[in-house]
Coordinates of C-alpha atoms and ligand atoms in Angstrom, one line a residue:
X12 CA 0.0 0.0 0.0
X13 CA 3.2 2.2 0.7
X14 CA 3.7 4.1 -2.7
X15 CA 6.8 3.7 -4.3
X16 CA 7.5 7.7 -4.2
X17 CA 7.7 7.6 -0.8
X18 CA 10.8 4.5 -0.6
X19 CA 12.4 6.6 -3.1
X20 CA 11.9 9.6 -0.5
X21 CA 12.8 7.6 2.2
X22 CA 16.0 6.2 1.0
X23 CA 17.1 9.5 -0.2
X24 CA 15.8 11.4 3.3
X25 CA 17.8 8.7 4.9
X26 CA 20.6 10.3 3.7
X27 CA 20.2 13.7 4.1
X28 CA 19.8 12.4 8.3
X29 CA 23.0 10.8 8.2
X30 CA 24.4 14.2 6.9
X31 CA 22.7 16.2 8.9
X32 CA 24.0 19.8 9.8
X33 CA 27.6 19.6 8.9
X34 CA 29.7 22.4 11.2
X35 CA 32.9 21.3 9.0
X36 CA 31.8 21.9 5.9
X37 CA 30.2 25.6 6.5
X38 CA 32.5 27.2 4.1
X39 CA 29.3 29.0 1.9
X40 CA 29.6 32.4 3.8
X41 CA 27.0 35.4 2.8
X42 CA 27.2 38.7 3.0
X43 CA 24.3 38.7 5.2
X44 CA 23.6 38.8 9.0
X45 CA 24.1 35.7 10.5
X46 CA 21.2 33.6 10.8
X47 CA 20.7 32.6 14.5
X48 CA 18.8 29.5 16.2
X49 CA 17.3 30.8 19.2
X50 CA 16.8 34.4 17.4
X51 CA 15.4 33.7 13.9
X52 CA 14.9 29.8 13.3
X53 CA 13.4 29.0 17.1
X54 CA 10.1 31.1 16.2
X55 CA 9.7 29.6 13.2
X56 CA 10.3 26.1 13.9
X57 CA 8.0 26.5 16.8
X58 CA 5.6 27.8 15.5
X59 CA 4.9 25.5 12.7
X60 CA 6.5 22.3 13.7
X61 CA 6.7 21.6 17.3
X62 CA 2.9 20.8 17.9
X63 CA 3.9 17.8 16.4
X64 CA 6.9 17.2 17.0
X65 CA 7.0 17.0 20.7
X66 CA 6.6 14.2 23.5
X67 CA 3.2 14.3 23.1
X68 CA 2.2 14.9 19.6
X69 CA 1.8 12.8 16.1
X70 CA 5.4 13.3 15.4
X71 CA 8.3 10.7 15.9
X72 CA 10.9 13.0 17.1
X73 CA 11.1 15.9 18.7
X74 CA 11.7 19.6 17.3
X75 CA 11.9 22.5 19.7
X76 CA 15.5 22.8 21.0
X77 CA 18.8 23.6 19.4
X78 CA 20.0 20.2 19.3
X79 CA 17.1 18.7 18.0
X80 CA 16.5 20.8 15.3
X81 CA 20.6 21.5 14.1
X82 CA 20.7 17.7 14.3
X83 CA 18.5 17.1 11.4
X84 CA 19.3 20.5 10.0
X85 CA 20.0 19.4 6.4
X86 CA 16.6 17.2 6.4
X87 CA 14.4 20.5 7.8
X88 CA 16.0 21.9 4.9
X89 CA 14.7 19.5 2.0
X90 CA 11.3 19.3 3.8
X91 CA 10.8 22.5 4.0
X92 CA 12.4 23.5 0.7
X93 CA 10.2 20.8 -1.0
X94 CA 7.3 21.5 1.1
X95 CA 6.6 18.3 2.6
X96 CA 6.6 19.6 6.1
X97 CA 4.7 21.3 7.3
X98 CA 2.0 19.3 6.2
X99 CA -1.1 22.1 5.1
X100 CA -3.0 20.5 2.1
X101 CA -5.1 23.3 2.7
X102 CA -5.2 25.9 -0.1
X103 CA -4.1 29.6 1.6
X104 CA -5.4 31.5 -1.2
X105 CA -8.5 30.3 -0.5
X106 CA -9.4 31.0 3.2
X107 CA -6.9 31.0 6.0
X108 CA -7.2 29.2 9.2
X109 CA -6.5 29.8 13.7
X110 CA -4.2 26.6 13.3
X111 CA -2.8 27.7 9.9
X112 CA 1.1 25.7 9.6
X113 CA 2.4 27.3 6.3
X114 CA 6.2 29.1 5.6
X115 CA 6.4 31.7 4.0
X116 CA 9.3 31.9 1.2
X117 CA 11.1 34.2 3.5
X118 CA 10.8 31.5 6.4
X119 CA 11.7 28.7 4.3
X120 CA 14.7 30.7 2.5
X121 CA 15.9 31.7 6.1
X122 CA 15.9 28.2 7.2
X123 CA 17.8 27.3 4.7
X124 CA 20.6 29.7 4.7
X125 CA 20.6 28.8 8.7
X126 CA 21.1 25.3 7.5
X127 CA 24.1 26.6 5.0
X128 CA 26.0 28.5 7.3
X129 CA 26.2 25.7 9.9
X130 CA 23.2 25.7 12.1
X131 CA 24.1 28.5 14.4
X132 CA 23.1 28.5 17.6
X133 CA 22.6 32.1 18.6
X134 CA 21.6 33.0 22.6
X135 CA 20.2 29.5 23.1
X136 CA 21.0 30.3 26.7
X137 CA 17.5 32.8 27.0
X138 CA 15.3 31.0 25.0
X139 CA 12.8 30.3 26.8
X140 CA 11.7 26.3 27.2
X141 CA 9.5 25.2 25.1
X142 CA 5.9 24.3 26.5
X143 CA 4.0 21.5 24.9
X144 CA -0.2 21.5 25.8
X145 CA 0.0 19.7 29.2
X146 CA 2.3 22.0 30.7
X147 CA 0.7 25.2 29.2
X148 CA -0.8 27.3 32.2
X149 CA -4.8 27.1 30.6
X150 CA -5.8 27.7 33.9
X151 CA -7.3 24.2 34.2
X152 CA -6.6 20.9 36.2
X153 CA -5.9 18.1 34.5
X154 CA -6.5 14.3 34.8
X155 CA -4.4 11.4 33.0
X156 CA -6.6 8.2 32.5
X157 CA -4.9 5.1 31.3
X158 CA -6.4 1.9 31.5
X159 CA -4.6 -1.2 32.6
X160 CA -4.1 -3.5 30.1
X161 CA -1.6 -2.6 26.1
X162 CA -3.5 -2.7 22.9
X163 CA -1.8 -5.7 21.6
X164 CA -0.7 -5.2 17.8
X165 CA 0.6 -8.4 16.4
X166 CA 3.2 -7.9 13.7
X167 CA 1.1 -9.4 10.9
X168 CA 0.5 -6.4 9.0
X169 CA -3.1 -6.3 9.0
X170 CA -4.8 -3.6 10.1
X171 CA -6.8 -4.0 13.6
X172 CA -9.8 -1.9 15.0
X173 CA -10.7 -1.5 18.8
X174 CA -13.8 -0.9 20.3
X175 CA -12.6 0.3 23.8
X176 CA -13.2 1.4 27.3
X177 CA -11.3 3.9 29.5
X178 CA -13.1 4.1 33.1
X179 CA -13.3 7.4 35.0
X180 CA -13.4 8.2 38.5
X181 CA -14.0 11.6 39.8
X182 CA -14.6 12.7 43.4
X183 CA -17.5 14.5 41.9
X184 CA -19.6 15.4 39.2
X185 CA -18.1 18.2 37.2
X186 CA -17.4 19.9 33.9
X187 CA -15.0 18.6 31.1
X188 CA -13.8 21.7 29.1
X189 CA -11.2 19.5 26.5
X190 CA -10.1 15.7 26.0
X191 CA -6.5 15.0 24.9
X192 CA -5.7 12.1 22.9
X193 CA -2.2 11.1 23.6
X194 CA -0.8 8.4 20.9
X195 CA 2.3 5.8 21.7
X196 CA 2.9 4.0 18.7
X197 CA 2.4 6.5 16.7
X198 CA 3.6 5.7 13.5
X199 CA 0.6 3.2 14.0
X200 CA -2.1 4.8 15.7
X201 CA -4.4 5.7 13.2
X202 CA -7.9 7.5 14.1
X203 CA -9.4 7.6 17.0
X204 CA -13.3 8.3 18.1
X205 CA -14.0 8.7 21.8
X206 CA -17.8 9.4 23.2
X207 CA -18.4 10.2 26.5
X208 CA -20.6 7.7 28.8
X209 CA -22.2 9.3 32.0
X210 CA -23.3 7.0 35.1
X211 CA -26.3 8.3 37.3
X212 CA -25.9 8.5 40.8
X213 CA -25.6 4.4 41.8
X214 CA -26.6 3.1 38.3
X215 CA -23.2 1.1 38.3
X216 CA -21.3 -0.3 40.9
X217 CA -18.0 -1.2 39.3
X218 CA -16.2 0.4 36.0
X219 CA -13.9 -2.5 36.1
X220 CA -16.2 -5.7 34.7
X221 CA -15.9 -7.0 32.0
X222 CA -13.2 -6.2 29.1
X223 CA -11.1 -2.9 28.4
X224 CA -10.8 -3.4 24.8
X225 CA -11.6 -5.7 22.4
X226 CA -11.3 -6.5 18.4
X227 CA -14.0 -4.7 16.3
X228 CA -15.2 -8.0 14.0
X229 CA -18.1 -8.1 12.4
X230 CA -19.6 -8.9 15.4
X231 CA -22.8 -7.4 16.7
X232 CA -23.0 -4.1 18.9
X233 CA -24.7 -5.8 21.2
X234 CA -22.1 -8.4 22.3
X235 CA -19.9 -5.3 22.0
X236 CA -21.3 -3.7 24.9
X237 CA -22.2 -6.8 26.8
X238 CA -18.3 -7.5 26.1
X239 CA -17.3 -4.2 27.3
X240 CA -20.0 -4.3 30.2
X241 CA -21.1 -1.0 29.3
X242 CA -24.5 -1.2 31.0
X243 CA -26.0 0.5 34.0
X244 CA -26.2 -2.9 36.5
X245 CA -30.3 -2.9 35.6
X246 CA -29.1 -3.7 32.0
X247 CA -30.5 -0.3 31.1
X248 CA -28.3 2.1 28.9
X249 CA -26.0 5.2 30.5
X250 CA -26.3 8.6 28.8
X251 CA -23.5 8.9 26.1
X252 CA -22.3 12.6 24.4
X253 CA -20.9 11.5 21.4
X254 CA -17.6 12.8 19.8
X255 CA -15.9 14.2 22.6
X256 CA -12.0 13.9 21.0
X257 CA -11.5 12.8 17.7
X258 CA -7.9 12.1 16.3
X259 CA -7.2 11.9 12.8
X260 CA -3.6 11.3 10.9
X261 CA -1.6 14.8 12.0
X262 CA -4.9 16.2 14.1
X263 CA -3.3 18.7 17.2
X264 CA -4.9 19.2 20.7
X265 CA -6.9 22.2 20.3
X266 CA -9.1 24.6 23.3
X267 CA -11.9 26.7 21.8
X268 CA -12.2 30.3 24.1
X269 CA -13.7 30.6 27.6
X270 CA -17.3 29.5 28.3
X271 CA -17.3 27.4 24.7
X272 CA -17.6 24.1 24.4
X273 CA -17.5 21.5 26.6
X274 CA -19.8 18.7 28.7
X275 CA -21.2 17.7 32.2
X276 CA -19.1 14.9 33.4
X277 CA -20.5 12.1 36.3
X278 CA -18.3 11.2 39.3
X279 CA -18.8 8.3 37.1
X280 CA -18.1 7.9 33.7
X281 CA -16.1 6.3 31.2
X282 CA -14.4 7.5 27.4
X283 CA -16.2 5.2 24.9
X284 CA -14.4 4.6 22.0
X285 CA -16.4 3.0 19.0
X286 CA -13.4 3.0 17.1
X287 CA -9.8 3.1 17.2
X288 CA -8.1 2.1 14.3
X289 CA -4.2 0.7 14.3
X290 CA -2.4 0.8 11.1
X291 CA -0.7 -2.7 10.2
X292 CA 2.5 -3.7 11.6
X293 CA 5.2 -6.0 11.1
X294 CA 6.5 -6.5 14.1
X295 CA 4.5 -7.1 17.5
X296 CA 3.8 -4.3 19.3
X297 CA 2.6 -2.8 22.6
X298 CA 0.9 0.3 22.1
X299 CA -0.1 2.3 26.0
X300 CA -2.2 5.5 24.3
X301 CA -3.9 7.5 26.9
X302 CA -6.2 9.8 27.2
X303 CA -5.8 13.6 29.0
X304 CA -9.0 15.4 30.8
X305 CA -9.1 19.4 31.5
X306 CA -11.4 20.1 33.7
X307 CA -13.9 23.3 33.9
X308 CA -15.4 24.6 37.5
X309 CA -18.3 25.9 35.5
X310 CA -20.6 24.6 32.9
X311 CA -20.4 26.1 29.4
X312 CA -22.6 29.2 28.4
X313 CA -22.4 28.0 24.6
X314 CA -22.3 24.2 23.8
X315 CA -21.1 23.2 20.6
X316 CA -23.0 21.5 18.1
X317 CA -22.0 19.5 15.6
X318 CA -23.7 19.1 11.6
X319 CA -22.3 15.9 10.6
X320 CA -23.0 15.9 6.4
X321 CA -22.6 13.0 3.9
X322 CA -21.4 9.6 4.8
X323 CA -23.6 8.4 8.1
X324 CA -24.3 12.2 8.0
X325 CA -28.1 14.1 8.1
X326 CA -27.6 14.9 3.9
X327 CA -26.6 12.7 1.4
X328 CA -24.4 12.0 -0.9
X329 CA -25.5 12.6 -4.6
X330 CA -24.9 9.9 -6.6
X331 CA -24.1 7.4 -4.3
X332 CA -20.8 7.1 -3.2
X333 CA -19.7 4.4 -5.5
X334 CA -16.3 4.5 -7.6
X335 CA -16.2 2.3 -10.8
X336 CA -13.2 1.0 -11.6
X337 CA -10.8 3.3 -13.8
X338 CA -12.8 6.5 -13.4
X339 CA -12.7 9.9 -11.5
X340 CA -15.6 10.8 -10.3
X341 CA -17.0 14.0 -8.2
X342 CA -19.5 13.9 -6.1
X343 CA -21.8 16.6 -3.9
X344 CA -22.9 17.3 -1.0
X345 CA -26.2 19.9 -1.0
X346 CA -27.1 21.4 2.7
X347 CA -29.5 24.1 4.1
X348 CA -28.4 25.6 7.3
X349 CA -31.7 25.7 9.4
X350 CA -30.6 28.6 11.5
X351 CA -28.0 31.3 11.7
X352 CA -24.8 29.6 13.1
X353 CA -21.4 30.8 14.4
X354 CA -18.9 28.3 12.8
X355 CA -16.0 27.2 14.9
X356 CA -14.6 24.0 13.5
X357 CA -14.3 22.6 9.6
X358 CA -13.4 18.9 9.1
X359 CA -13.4 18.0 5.4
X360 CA -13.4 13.3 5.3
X361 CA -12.3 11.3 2.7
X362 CA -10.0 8.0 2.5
X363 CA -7.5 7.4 0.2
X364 CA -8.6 7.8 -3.0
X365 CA -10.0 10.9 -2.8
X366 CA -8.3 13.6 -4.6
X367 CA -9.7 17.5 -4.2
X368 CA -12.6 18.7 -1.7
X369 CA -14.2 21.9 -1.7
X370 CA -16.4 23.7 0.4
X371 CA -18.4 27.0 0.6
X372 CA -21.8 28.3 1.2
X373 CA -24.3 30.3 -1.0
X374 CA -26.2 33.1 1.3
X375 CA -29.6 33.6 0.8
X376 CA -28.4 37.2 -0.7
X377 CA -26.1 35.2 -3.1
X378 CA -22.7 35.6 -1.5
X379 CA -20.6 33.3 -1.1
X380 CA -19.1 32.4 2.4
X381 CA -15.6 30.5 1.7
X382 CA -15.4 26.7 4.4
X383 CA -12.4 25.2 2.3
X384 CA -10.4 24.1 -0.8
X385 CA -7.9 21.0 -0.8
X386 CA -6.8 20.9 -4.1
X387 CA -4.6 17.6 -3.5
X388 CA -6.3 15.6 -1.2
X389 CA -3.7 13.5 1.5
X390 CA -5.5 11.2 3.6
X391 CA -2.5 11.3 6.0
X392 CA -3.1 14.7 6.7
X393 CA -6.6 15.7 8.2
X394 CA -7.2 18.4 10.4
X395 CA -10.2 20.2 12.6
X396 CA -9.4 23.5 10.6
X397 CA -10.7 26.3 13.0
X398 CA -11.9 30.0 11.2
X399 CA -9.4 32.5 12.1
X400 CA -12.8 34.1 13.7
X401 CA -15.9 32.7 15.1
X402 CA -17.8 32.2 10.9
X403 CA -21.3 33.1 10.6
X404 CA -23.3 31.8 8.3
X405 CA -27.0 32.9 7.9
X406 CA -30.2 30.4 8.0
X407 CA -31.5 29.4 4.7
X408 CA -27.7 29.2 3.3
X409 CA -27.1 26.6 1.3
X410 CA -24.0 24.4 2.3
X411 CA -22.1 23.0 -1.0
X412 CA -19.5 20.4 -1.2
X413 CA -17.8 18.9 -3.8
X414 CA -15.5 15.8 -4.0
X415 CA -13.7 14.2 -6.9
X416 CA -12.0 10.7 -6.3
X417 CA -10.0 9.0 -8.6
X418 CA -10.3 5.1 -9.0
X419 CA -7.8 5.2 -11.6
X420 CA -4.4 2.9 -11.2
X421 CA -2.7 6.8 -12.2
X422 CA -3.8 6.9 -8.4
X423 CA -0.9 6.3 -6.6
X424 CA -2.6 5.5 -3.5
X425 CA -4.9 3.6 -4.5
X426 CA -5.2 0.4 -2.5
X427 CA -5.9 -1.7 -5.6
X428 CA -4.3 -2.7 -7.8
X429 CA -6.2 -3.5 -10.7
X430 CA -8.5 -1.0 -9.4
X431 CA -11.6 -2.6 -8.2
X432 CA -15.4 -0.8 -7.2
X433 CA -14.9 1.1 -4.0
X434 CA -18.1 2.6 -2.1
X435 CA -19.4 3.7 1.2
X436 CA -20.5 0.5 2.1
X437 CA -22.9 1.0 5.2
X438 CA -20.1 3.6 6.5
X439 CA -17.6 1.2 7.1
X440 CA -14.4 2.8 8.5
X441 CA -12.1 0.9 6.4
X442 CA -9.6 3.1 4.8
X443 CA -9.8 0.8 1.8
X444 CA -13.5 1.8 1.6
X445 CA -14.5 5.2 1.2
X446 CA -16.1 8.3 2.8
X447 CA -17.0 11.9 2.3
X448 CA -18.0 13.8 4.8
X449 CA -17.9 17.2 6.0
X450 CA -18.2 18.2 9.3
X451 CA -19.2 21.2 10.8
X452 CA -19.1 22.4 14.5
X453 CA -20.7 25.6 15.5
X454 CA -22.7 27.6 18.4
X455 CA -26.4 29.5 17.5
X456 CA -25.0 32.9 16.3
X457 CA -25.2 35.5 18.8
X458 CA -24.3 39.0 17.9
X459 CA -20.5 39.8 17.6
X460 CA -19.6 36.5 17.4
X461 CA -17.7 37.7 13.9
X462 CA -15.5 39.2 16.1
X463 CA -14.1 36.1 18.7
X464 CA -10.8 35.1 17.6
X465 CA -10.2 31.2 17.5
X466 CA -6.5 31.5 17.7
X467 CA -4.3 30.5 20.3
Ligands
LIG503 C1 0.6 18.2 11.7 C2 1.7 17.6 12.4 C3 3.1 18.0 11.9 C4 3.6 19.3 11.7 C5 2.9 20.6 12.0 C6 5.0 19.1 11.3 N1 5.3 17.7 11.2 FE1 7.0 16.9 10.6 N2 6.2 15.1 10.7 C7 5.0 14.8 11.2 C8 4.8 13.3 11.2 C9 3.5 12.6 11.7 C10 5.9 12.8 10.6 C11 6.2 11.3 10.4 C12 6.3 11.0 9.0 C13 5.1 11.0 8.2 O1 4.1 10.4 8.7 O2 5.1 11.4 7.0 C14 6.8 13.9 10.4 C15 8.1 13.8 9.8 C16 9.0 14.8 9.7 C17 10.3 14.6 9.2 C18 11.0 13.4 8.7 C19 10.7 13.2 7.3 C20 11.0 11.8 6.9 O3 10.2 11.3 6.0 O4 11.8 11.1 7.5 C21 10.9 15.9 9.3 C22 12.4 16.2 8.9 C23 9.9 16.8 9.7 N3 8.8 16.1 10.0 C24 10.2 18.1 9.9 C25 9.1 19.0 10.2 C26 9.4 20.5 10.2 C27 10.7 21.2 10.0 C28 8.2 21.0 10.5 C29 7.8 22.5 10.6 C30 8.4 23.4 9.6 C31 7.2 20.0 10.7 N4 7.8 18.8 10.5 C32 5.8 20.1 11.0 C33 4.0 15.7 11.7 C34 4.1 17.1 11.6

């Protein structure tokens, strides 16, 4: 399934590592000011790398200090040069995004004469450390919940799916402002969908029955939940909010502002996930991803809400989503927003052989409100994109998207090869199936909400 670009990439990123930033060899002087770690190159790299690359984040390695960084200064160089990192496969000139990651020329040009000139360090002594999300003062306490047992991922490369519980046990009932996914294997950790399960007062004595985690057959949900032990001890059915973390390939930990977002949580509860998928392997593995809570003292004043369109969503897809053999083929997605909403969060869905995605809405006045152009679809890279500024968009609007996918074997990620049909099929997850989806999360408009910044 690996394309062959990317061995060819490989082999030759390989060895631009062993290089990496060569102090002996910095004989290519300029006539300009020296370019400086901690002055010029820490911002940047911050700023658009290390919310991945850090303990916590998607990212292998690490990239936030001097050593980390001049170390594999001749490989930031080619990734940056040839744009591979940062990953963005949104298009800028068509609407800009809070969690934007995209160099300018200047950046990239300065990294690379950094790179050139020997990866100087500059006052690395007053640079001040770098914070990753768990250690950032958000003025919120913080819970780690782990439960007790590895997913097990045997090295037979075949994908695996998880249907999973993570119990919780608060002193008392409270409020949940964010959930952290934290990934361990993550070159394998794929996507991950966590719902959160409230307990009433006595409903269950023990968190503990039954299994943790176990393999998402085709088996029934039923036995699922009666494997899990999921239900209140009357056999009745706990209270679930779904979708409250969601990790996709290259998806960061994001907070929306004060008083937005977030849920009632029970002194006892427990993170459901329907679905965490882990990318084949060929080796055994171990993989101990946990989960982070940040806690509020107050309930929100504006919930989010979620429009979930397309695939499993509340509007279809038109035609079916169905891909014949050999052909590219665009599909849409037609929407009327019932309300006047604020718009906080865009997530454009596809698998892997989808190709652009676009996304906008008509007003009833005939404007058009810009959501989002990909122009070269990446299923490795899919992110919440979050408007720069709360986005309204007026009731009556009509919501259009449009995605082409190409079943062609010009496709080099297609799974198949001869290409075979490839279709929605009932919503399965597979990434060998498809999906298209967009996903929008927003408040009920209030006025001036034009004006809330999203940004960090
Ligand atoms: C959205 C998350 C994310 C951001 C932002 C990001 N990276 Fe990465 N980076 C990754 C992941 C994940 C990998 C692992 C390889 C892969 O999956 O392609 C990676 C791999 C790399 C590699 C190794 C490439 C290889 O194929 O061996 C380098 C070098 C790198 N990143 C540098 C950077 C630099 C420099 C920046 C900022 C300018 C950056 N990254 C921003 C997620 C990110």
């Amino acid at each position: 399934m690996q394309p062959q670009i990317y061995k060819t990439l490989f082999f030759f990123i390989l060895t631009l590592i062993i290089i990496g930033c060569d102090n002996e060899h910095s004989s290519i002087t300029t006539q300009y000011e020296p370019v400086l770690f901690a002055e010029h190159i820490a911002p940047i790299i911050r700023k658009n790398c290390s919310k991945c690359h850090h303990e916590e984040g998607g990212a292998p390695f690490n990239l936030y200090d001097y050593e980390q960084v001049s170390s594999k200064g001749k490989l930031i160089q080619y990734v940056t040069e040839n744009r591979i990192m940062p990953p963005w496969p949104a298009d800028p000139n068509y609407s800009h995004f809070a969690n934007e990651t995209y160099l300018t020329e200047t950046e990239i040009n300065l990294i690379a004469r950094w790179v050139i000139d020997g990866c100087k360090p500059g006052d690395t002594a007053n640079l001040i450390p770098y914070l990753k999300p768990s250690q950032k003062n958000l003025g919120l306490i913080s819970k780690v919940i782990k439960i007790p047992k590895p997913f097990e991922i045997k090295g037979d490369n075949q994908d695996r799916f998880y249907v999973v519980k993570f119990p919780i046990e608060l002193g008392a009932d409270t409020f949940l402002k964010a959930v952290e996914f934290v990934p361990h294997q993550k070159k394998l950790v794929h996507h991950m969908n966590a719902h959160l399960i409230n307990y009433a007062t006595d409903a269950k004595t023990s968190l503990h029955q039954g299994n943790y985690y176990i393999r998402q057959d085709q088996s029934e949900s039923i036995r699922i939940h009666n494997d899990l032990n999921l239900a209140n001890d009357d056999g009745t059915y706990p209270i679930m909010t779904p979708s409250v973390c969601n990790y996709l390939p290259g998806s960061q930990f994001s907070f929306y502002p004060n008083g937005i977002g977030g849920y009632k949580i029970h002194k006892k509860a427990a993170l459901y996930l329907n679905d965490i998928h882990f990318g084949p392997s060929a080796k055994d593995e171990l993989d101990s991803s946990y989960f982070r809570l940040y806690f509020d003292t107050k309930a929100p004043t504006r919930p989010v809400s979620e429009f979930q369109l397309g695939t499993l969503g509340i509007s279809p897809v038109v035609p079916e989503l169905s891909i014949p053999p050999n052909t590219i083929k665009t599909f849409t997605i037609n929407f009327t927003v019932p309300l006047d909403i604020s718009v906080v969060s865009i997530v454009p869905h596809m698998h892997l052989i989808g190709k652009r995605y676009l996304a906008y809405a008509i007003k009833p006045s005939g404007d058009t409100i810009r959501l989002i152009h990909i122009p070269n679809w990446d299923f490795r890279w899919q992110y919440f994109y979050m408007p720069k500024k709360m986005l309204p968009i007026p009731r009556g609007s009509t919501i259009y998207v449009e995605g082409v996918f190409d079943n062609t074997s010009n496709n080099p990620n297609n799974p198949f090869s001869p290409p075979r049909n490839i279709s929605e099929k009932n919503g399965s997850m597979k990434t060998t199936d498809e999906m298209f989806q967009l996903i929008l999360s927003y408040l009920p408009y209030q006025k001036g909400d034009e004006e809330i910044g999203l940004e960090e």
